[in-house]
Amino acid sequence: MLRFGEMKNTLNEHLMGLFSACLVQLFFGAALASAQTPASSAPVFRLDGGNATYAFGVNERGDLQALYWGGRLGPNDVIAPARSFPEWASFDSPNTTTPQEFAGWGGGLFTEPALKITFADGNRDLGLHFVKATHASQDNYVILMKDISREIYVTLRYSMDPDTGVLSRSADIENREKEPVMIEQLAAAQWTLPPAHYTLNYLTGRWAGEWTLNQEPLRQGARVFESRRGTTGHQANPWFAISRQDSPGPAGPLTAGEEHGEVWFGALAWSGSWRFTVEETQLDFVRVTGGFNPFDFGYKLKPGEHLETPVFYGGYSSRGLGGASRLLHKFEIARVLPQAPDPKLRPVIYNSWEATEFNVDQTGQIALAEKAASIGVDRFVMDDGWFGQRKDDHAGLGDWYVNPKKFPNGLKPLIDKVHALGMDFGLWVEPEMVNPDSDLYRKHPDWVLNFPGRPRTEQRNQMVLNLARPDVREYVEGFLDKLLSENDIAFLKWDYNRNWSEPGWDQVPPDEQRRVYIDFIRNLYAILADLRRKHPKVEIESCSGGGGRVDLGVLHYTDEVWPSDNTDPFDRLAMQDGFSYAYTPQVMMAWVTDSPHWLNFRSTSLTYRLLSSMQGSLGIGANLNKWTPEDFTTAKRLIAAYHSVQRTIVRGDLYRLISPRDDSAFSSTESVSGDKSQAVVFAFTHSTQEGRGFPLLQLRGLDPNADYQVIWIEGKALLGTPDRASGAWWMNHGINFDLRGDFGAAAFRLDRVR
Ligand code: GLA
């Protein structure tokens, strides 16, 4: 065994020879020191897109090794081939010290593996080596790897979006052994960042309190974010951003912030149990491993079978967290959403849930529809309560026939009336659930997730149907297809109001039961895809008691999401701020509901509520039967104003000018259209003190040489503010306006006039 000192010298020599002497430059050094590195035939794979370059290679051991991820390099820059790192003393083998692209567990790997397998003979060692690469186009690579002796093949797919530089990565595992193997842990991808000081940004929450942005220094060790709930979860969202604390700047290192500095980000496209492990290793590399949650996991892969992971997206911005989220928004619109690359703007909806709860009937819904149409609503959505014996949340889920007492002639008279009023019609469903008090449960008690002989836990008086079962999948798809075929429905609000418990599946052998974590979600996606194919005009919202199922997996099949059951317009400002770090405002539904609000008992003006909701895709969820004539006038005026600037708000570049976080007295956002011809600005006060007015707003993202005219949607400028000025004026001089008091709101647009 080498002594520590000897080992250290060996390592230092190695690093000095291979890379820059500076440890902080270790990783970049590896990429850029090509001129000093002896030529090698080891392949280097490089992808360029937007302002990013990603590179990896094969080292002399045959490992796939991370080489570079960061700002775009010159087209002729040479990236040095990979060379593995040596042992760190006798305690860590090169398997641990070398940043691998997709590490199998074995050979002394102490960092997080991407793949861990138990073979039929009890062997649990896995060493993945490069076999070949296919480069079908300049934007993608398909890499084949194989275990050093066993017939386990891993195909890694890399695809770079040329516009945003967002990279899509996934893995496919194939068993060509003669016996089944058990996959115990499987990530979609592992990302490596160079050694530096970083801030970790992540989103957490709870029911009615989703989308809290957390920011903390990254330290050695591991941070784990996950859902064990069989679904995405309210508690953590599968998105991260890592901002560099010592980003290179013109006047020396600076901490990456909202609009400057280097940021690496990622999001996993999966709506089942997931896990991210963010490690800062002993050699100061930062590694993010994410994919299926290994908790209670076990996927038996039979000979000839494959298991494919979801896609893990990753991107890089040199323009802070704001730049990172603008790239993600653009990517989601252009590449992820079902209607990509140009999804329809969301219709302004009315939903009666907060007004009527379960008390829906034909007369009541028609009365609300008439009022909704009068203020410019485009889509009328009937929420929970229309089906089976649904009077409250104790009964009915699973029985998807129209309740004959509430709707004696079916849904047609209501739908026809809604159409006659110039709106289209949407309906609430919760397809994966069942109440024990339902015909469906009485007929098929074995259809729910459960461990036989053990209690079947109910939450909100309901249980989860085992969608992994082919017969359950057929039932769910069948009733939805029938509902959509028999009724002129433009939209489904697809809800999911509890998480898993007792995820048993006793119809399959014990060592296959944990496939439920994957088969359930794959069937959900398959149903959504089939319905969209059969009913191409139908749009779908992903809702799970608010924001419990928001991720880039479900957003491939759904057009919008419900971010939270908490519609308090002040709480929503912080939620919308947090949401916008990961997801585009195009998918962010935001309703105006009643005041005082049921959750915080807070009173706010209708104008404040409307402006808060106008930051996303607007909806109305108030009890219109209680509105005054003035309320109708205000709503009609602001909905019309919203319609005229909606594209800029939900599809433009979002700048978070003043954050509502950290008890800020103020907040403000600005959205600038892609061609810079329009900007829309929102401003809100929480409470002002000592008569202080709103802070100076220096806008961003405008064309400095163009002239813009200000048009107030709500509020007014201070005397002396020009109506028209150059982009440079709005950005450098900035605008002052008079907005004071508690829960005040203002909004204006800037239209390019020259
Ligand atoms: C969930 C949704 C709500 C509403 C209710 C109906 O909580 O998030 O918007 O649809 O279910 O039961």
PDB file of N, CA and C in Angstrom, residues 433-493:
ATOM      1  N   MET A 433     -58.239   7.607  -9.020  1.00  0.00           N
ATOM      2  CA  MET A 433     -58.674   7.439  -7.630  1.00  0.00           C
ATOM      3  C   MET A 433     -60.039   6.763  -7.533  1.00  0.00           C
ATOM      4  N   VAL A 434     -60.288   6.243  -6.327  1.00  0.00           N
ATOM      5  CA  VAL A 434     -61.590   5.630  -6.074  1.00  0.00           C
ATOM      6  C   VAL A 434     -61.977   5.857  -4.608  1.00  0.00           C
ATOM      7  N   ASN A 435     -63.254   6.179  -4.386  1.00  0.00           N
ATOM      8  CA  ASN A 435     -63.775   6.176  -3.008  1.00  0.00           C
ATOM      9  C   ASN A 435     -64.244   4.766  -2.685  1.00  0.00           C
ATOM     10  N   PRO A 436     -64.007   4.279  -1.456  1.00  0.00           N
ATOM     11  CA  PRO A 436     -64.584   2.985  -1.092  1.00  0.00           C
ATOM     12  C   PRO A 436     -66.101   2.990  -1.279  1.00  0.00           C
ATOM     13  N   ASP A 437     -66.730   4.159  -1.068  1.00  0.00           N
ATOM     14  CA  ASP A 437     -68.158   4.267  -1.320  1.00  0.00           C
ATOM     15  C   ASP A 437     -68.378   4.604  -2.806  1.00  0.00           C
ATOM     16  N   SER A 438     -68.217   3.574  -3.635  1.00  0.00           N
ATOM     17  CA  SER A 438     -68.446   3.740  -5.075  1.00  0.00           C
ATOM     18  C   SER A 438     -68.778   2.376  -5.656  1.00  0.00           C
ATOM     19  N   ASP A 439     -69.485   2.378  -6.765  1.00  0.00           N
ATOM     20  CA  ASP A 439     -69.796   1.102  -7.426  1.00  0.00           C
ATOM     21  C   ASP A 439     -68.508   0.438  -7.886  1.00  0.00           C
ATOM     22  N   LEU A 440     -67.560   1.272  -8.331  1.00  0.00           N
ATOM     23  CA  LEU A 440     -66.313   0.702  -8.862  1.00  0.00           C
ATOM     24  C   LEU A 440     -65.570  -0.086  -7.789  1.00  0.00           C
ATOM     25  N   TYR A 441     -65.475   0.487  -6.598  1.00  0.00           N
ATOM     26  CA  TYR A 441     -64.741  -0.215  -5.533  1.00  0.00           C
ATOM     27  C   TYR A 441     -65.504  -1.462  -5.090  1.00  0.00           C
ATOM     28  N   ARG A 442     -66.832  -1.336  -5.021  1.00  0.00           N
ATOM     29  CA  ARG A 442     -67.623  -2.514  -4.613  1.00  0.00           C
ATOM     30  C   ARG A 442     -67.408  -3.655  -5.613  1.00  0.00           C
ATOM     31  N   LYS A 443     -67.255  -3.307  -6.882  1.00  0.00           N
ATOM     32  CA  LYS A 443     -67.069  -4.332  -7.905  1.00  0.00           C
ATOM     33  C   LYS A 443     -65.620  -4.829  -7.982  1.00  0.00           C
ATOM     34  N   HIS A 444     -64.666  -3.930  -7.785  1.00  0.00           N
ATOM     35  CA  HIS A 444     -63.256  -4.296  -7.983  1.00  0.00           C
ATOM     36  C   HIS A 444     -62.390  -3.863  -6.802  1.00  0.00           C
ATOM     37  N   PRO A 445     -62.630  -4.421  -5.625  1.00  0.00           N
ATOM     38  CA  PRO A 445     -61.802  -3.988  -4.482  1.00  0.00           C
ATOM     39  C   PRO A 445     -60.319  -4.306  -4.683  1.00  0.00           C
ATOM     40  N   ASP A 446     -60.048  -5.268  -5.546  1.00  0.00           N
ATOM     41  CA  ASP A 446     -58.641  -5.651  -5.780  1.00  0.00           C
ATOM     42  C   ASP A 446     -57.910  -4.661  -6.684  1.00  0.00           C
ATOM     43  N   TRP A 447     -58.605  -3.667  -7.219  1.00  0.00           N
ATOM     44  CA  TRP A 447     -57.961  -2.737  -8.155  1.00  0.00           C
ATOM     45  C   TRP A 447     -57.105  -1.675  -7.461  1.00  0.00           C
ATOM     46  N   VAL A 448     -57.224  -1.544  -6.141  1.00  0.00           N
ATOM     47  CA  VAL A 448     -56.465  -0.462  -5.492  1.00  0.00           C
ATOM     48  C   VAL A 448     -55.088  -0.964  -5.071  1.00  0.00           C
ATOM     49  N   LEU A 449     -54.147  -0.034  -4.983  1.00  0.00           N
ATOM     50  CA  LEU A 449     -52.837  -0.364  -4.429  1.00  0.00           C
ATOM     51  C   LEU A 449     -53.048  -0.817  -2.995  1.00  0.00           C
ATOM     52  N   ASN A 450     -52.533  -1.979  -2.619  1.00  0.00           N
ATOM     53  CA  ASN A 450     -52.685  -2.435  -1.233  1.00  0.00           C
ATOM     54  C   ASN A 450     -51.808  -3.656  -1.016  1.00  0.00           C
ATOM     55  N   PHE A 451     -51.519  -3.920   0.243  1.00  0.00           N
ATOM     56  CA  PHE A 451     -50.893  -5.172   0.633  1.00  0.00           C
ATOM     57  C   PHE A 451     -51.997  -6.018   1.264  1.00  0.00           C
ATOM     58  N   PRO A 452     -52.381  -7.135   0.634  1.00  0.00           N
ATOM     59  CA  PRO A 452     -53.505  -7.913   1.147  1.00  0.00           C
ATOM     60  C   PRO A 452     -53.314  -8.277   2.618  1.00  0.00           C
ATOM     61  N   GLY A 453     -54.408  -8.174   3.364  1.00  0.00           N
ATOM     62  CA  GLY A 453     -54.358  -8.508   4.785  1.00  0.00           C
ATOM     63  C   GLY A 453     -53.868  -7.361   5.653  1.00  0.00           C
ATOM     64  N   ARG A 454     -53.487  -6.257   5.030  1.00  0.00           N
ATOM     65  CA  ARG A 454     -53.019  -5.081   5.784  1.00  0.00           C
ATOM     66  C   ARG A 454     -54.042  -3.959   5.598  1.00  0.00           C
ATOM     67  N   PRO A 455     -54.041  -2.975   6.502  1.00  0.00           N
ATOM     68  CA  PRO A 455     -55.004  -1.869   6.328  1.00  0.00           C
ATOM     69  C   PRO A 455     -54.785  -1.147   4.999  1.00  0.00           C
ATOM     70  N   ARG A 456     -55.885  -0.640   4.440  1.00  0.00           N
ATOM     71  CA  ARG A 456     -55.803   0.156   3.202  1.00  0.00           C
ATOM     72  C   ARG A 456     -56.015   1.608   3.606  1.00  0.00           C
ATOM     73  N   THR A 457     -54.945   2.345   3.673  1.00  0.00           N
ATOM     74  CA  THR A 457     -55.041   3.700   4.193  1.00  0.00           C
ATOM     75  C   THR A 457     -55.836   4.593   3.246  1.00  0.00           C
ATOM     76  N   GLU A 458     -56.759   5.344   3.846  1.00  0.00           N
ATOM     77  CA  GLU A 458     -57.509   6.318   3.034  1.00  0.00           C
ATOM     78  C   GLU A 458     -57.008   7.717   3.337  1.00  0.00           C
ATOM     79  N   GLN A 459     -56.953   8.531   2.325  1.00  0.00           N
ATOM     80  CA  GLN A 459     -56.714   9.959   2.522  1.00  0.00           C
ATOM     81  C   GLN A 459     -57.741  10.693   1.681  1.00  0.00           C
ATOM     82  N   ARG A 460     -58.325  11.726   2.261  1.00  0.00           N
ATOM     83  CA  ARG A 460     -59.490  12.386   1.658  1.00  0.00           C
ATOM     84  C   ARG A 460     -60.515  11.316   1.273  1.00  0.00           C
ATOM     85  N   ASN A 461     -60.621  10.299   2.106  1.00  0.00           N
ATOM     86  CA  ASN A 461     -61.590   9.206   1.910  1.00  0.00           C
ATOM     87  C   ASN A 461     -61.396   8.475   0.586  1.00  0.00           C
ATOM     88  N   GLN A 462     -60.194   8.461   0.074  1.00  0.00           N
ATOM     89  CA  GLN A 462     -60.014   7.802  -1.211  1.00  0.00           C
ATOM     90  C   GLN A 462     -58.768   6.930  -1.242  1.00  0.00           C
ATOM     91  N   MET A 463     -58.752   6.007  -2.202  1.00  0.00           N
ATOM     92  CA  MET A 463     -57.609   5.124  -2.397  1.00  0.00           C
ATOM     93  C   MET A 463     -57.127   5.270  -3.839  1.00  0.00           C
ATOM     94  N   VAL A 464     -55.901   4.758  -4.067  1.00  0.00           N
ATOM     95  CA  VAL A 464     -55.293   4.925  -5.387  1.00  0.00           C
ATOM     96  C   VAL A 464     -55.503   3.648  -6.195  1.00  0.00           C
ATOM     97  N   LEU A 465     -56.067   3.799  -7.391  1.00  0.00           N
ATOM     98  CA  LEU A 465     -56.184   2.643  -8.286  1.00  0.00           C
ATOM     99  C   LEU A 465     -54.797   2.255  -8.782  1.00  0.00           C
ATOM    100  N   ASN A 466     -54.563   0.964  -8.933  1.00  0.00           N
ATOM    101  CA  ASN A 466     -53.259   0.525  -9.427  1.00  0.00           C
ATOM    102  C   ASN A 466     -53.228   0.611 -10.954  1.00  0.00           C
ATOM    103  N   LEU A 467     -52.821   1.769 -11.426  1.00  0.00           N
ATOM    104  CA  LEU A 467     -52.818   2.028 -12.868  1.00  0.00           C
ATOM    105  C   LEU A 467     -51.788   1.165 -13.607  1.00  0.00           C
ATOM    106  N   ALA A 468     -50.903   0.518 -12.865  1.00  0.00           N
ATOM    107  CA  ALA A 468     -49.936  -0.391 -13.510  1.00  0.00           C
ATOM    108  C   ALA A 468     -50.653  -1.618 -14.073  1.00  0.00           C
ATOM    109  N   ARG A 469     -51.821  -1.961 -13.495  1.00  0.00           N
ATOM    110  CA  ARG A 469     -52.557  -3.141 -13.973  1.00  0.00           C
ATOM    111  C   ARG A 469     -53.168  -2.859 -15.345  1.00  0.00           C
ATOM    112  N   PRO A 470     -53.031  -3.793 -16.267  1.00  0.00           N
ATOM    113  CA  PRO A 470     -53.602  -3.563 -17.610  1.00  0.00           C
ATOM    114  C   PRO A 470     -55.114  -3.340 -17.576  1.00  0.00           C
ATOM    115  N   ASP A 471     -55.846  -4.077 -16.674  1.00  0.00           N
ATOM    116  CA  ASP A 471     -57.309  -3.894 -16.663  1.00  0.00           C
ATOM    117  C   ASP A 471     -57.698  -2.515 -16.123  1.00  0.00           C
ATOM    118  N   VAL A 472     -56.936  -1.999 -15.160  1.00  0.00           N
ATOM    119  CA  VAL A 472     -57.239  -0.665 -14.624  1.00  0.00           C
ATOM    120  C   VAL A 472     -56.938   0.392 -15.689  1.00  0.00           C
ATOM    121  N   ARG A 473     -55.821   0.202 -16.347  1.00  0.00           N
ATOM    122  CA  ARG A 473     -55.473   1.145 -17.415  1.00  0.00           C
ATOM    123  C   ARG A 473     -56.582   1.178 -18.471  1.00  0.00           C
ATOM    124  N   GLU A 474     -57.068  -0.012 -18.824  1.00  0.00           N
ATOM    125  CA  GLU A 474     -58.109  -0.091 -19.849  1.00  0.00           C
ATOM    126  C   GLU A 474     -59.389   0.606 -19.390  1.00  0.00           C
ATOM    127  N   TYR A 475     -59.738   0.404 -18.102  1.00  0.00           N
ATOM    128  CA  TYR A 475     -60.951   1.033 -17.571  1.00  0.00           C
ATOM    129  C   TYR A 475     -60.827   2.559 -17.620  1.00  0.00           C
ATOM    130  N   VAL A 476     -59.686   3.049 -17.133  1.00  0.00           N
ATOM    131  CA  VAL A 476     -59.504   4.505 -17.033  1.00  0.00           C
ATOM    132  C   VAL A 476     -59.506   5.130 -18.436  1.00  0.00           C
ATOM    133  N   GLU A 477     -58.751   4.519 -19.323  1.00  0.00           N
ATOM    134  CA  GLU A 477     -58.708   5.080 -20.686  1.00  0.00           C
ATOM    135  C   GLU A 477     -60.089   4.977 -21.340  1.00  0.00           C
ATOM    136  N   GLY A 478     -60.776   3.855 -21.062  1.00  0.00           N
ATOM    137  CA  GLY A 478     -62.091   3.627 -21.656  1.00  0.00           C
ATOM    138  C   GLY A 478     -63.113   4.675 -21.244  1.00  0.00           C
ATOM    139  N   PHE A 479     -63.184   4.968 -19.929  1.00  0.00           N
ATOM    140  CA  PHE A 479     -64.233   5.919 -19.517  1.00  0.00           C
ATOM    141  C   PHE A 479     -63.902   7.325 -20.001  1.00  0.00           C
ATOM    142  N   LEU A 480     -62.616   7.661 -20.037  1.00  0.00           N
ATOM    143  CA  LEU A 480     -62.254   9.007 -20.503  1.00  0.00           C
ATOM    144  C   LEU A 480     -62.531   9.152 -21.997  1.00  0.00           C
ATOM    145  N   ASP A 481     -62.217   8.117 -22.731  1.00  0.00           N
ATOM    146  CA  ASP A 481     -62.454   8.149 -24.179  1.00  0.00           C
ATOM    147  C   ASP A 481     -63.954   8.310 -24.455  1.00  0.00           C
ATOM    148  N   LYS A 482     -64.763   7.579 -23.673  1.00  0.00           N
ATOM    149  CA  LYS A 482     -66.219   7.645 -23.851  1.00  0.00           C
ATOM    150  C   LYS A 482     -66.731   9.057 -23.520  1.00  0.00           C
ATOM    151  N   LEU A 483     -66.254   9.569 -22.378  1.00  0.00           N
ATOM    152  CA  LEU A 483     -66.667  10.906 -21.948  1.00  0.00           C
ATOM    153  C   LEU A 483     -66.347  11.945 -23.030  1.00  0.00           C
ATOM    154  N   LEU A 484     -65.149  11.842 -23.595  1.00  0.00           N
ATOM    155  CA  LEU A 484     -64.728  12.826 -24.598  1.00  0.00           C
ATOM    156  C   LEU A 484     -65.417  12.592 -25.942  1.00  0.00           C
ATOM    157  N   SER A 485     -65.784  11.320 -26.210  1.00  0.00           N
ATOM    158  CA  SER A 485     -66.463  11.042 -27.483  1.00  0.00           C
ATOM    159  C   SER A 485     -67.922  11.488 -27.432  1.00  0.00           C
ATOM    160  N   GLU A 486     -68.549  11.351 -26.265  1.00  0.00           N
ATOM    161  CA  GLU A 486     -69.990  11.636 -26.169  1.00  0.00           C
ATOM    162  C   GLU A 486     -70.300  13.098 -25.883  1.00  0.00           C
ATOM    163  N   ASN A 487     -69.304  13.855 -25.434  1.00  0.00           N
ATOM    164  CA  ASN A 487     -69.557  15.252 -25.065  1.00  0.00           C
ATOM    165  C   ASN A 487     -68.547  16.163 -25.756  1.00  0.00           C
ATOM    166  N   ASP A 488     -68.990  17.361 -26.062  1.00  0.00           N
ATOM    167  CA  ASP A 488     -68.094  18.310 -26.728  1.00  0.00           C
ATOM    168  C   ASP A 488     -67.249  19.015 -25.664  1.00  0.00           C
ATOM    169  N   ILE A 489     -66.181  18.332 -25.281  1.00  0.00           N
ATOM    170  CA  ILE A 489     -65.335  18.811 -24.182  1.00  0.00           C
ATOM    171  C   ILE A 489     -63.997  19.266 -24.755  1.00  0.00           C
ATOM    172  N   ALA A 490     -63.595  20.492 -24.391  1.00  0.00           N
ATOM    173  CA  ALA A 490     -62.346  21.042 -24.948  1.00  0.00           C
ATOM    174  C   ALA A 490     -61.181  20.868 -23.990  1.00  0.00           C
ATOM    175  N   PHE A 491     -61.499  20.525 -22.731  1.00  0.00           N
ATOM    176  CA  PHE A 491     -60.448  20.619 -21.711  1.00  0.00           C
ATOM    177  C   PHE A 491     -60.763  19.705 -20.540  1.00  0.00           C
ATOM    178  N   LEU A 492     -59.737  19.017 -20.044  1.00  0.00           N
ATOM    179  CA  LEU A 492     -59.873  18.227 -18.820  1.00  0.00           C
ATOM    180  C   LEU A 492     -58.945  18.792 -17.758  1.00  0.00           C
ATOM    181  N   LYS A 493     -59.503  19.017 -16.586  1.00  0.00           N
ATOM    182  CA  LYS A 493     -58.649  19.306 -15.428  1.00  0.00           C
ATOM    183  C   LYS A 493     -58.427  17.961 -14.752  1.00  0.00           C
TER     184      LYS A 493
END
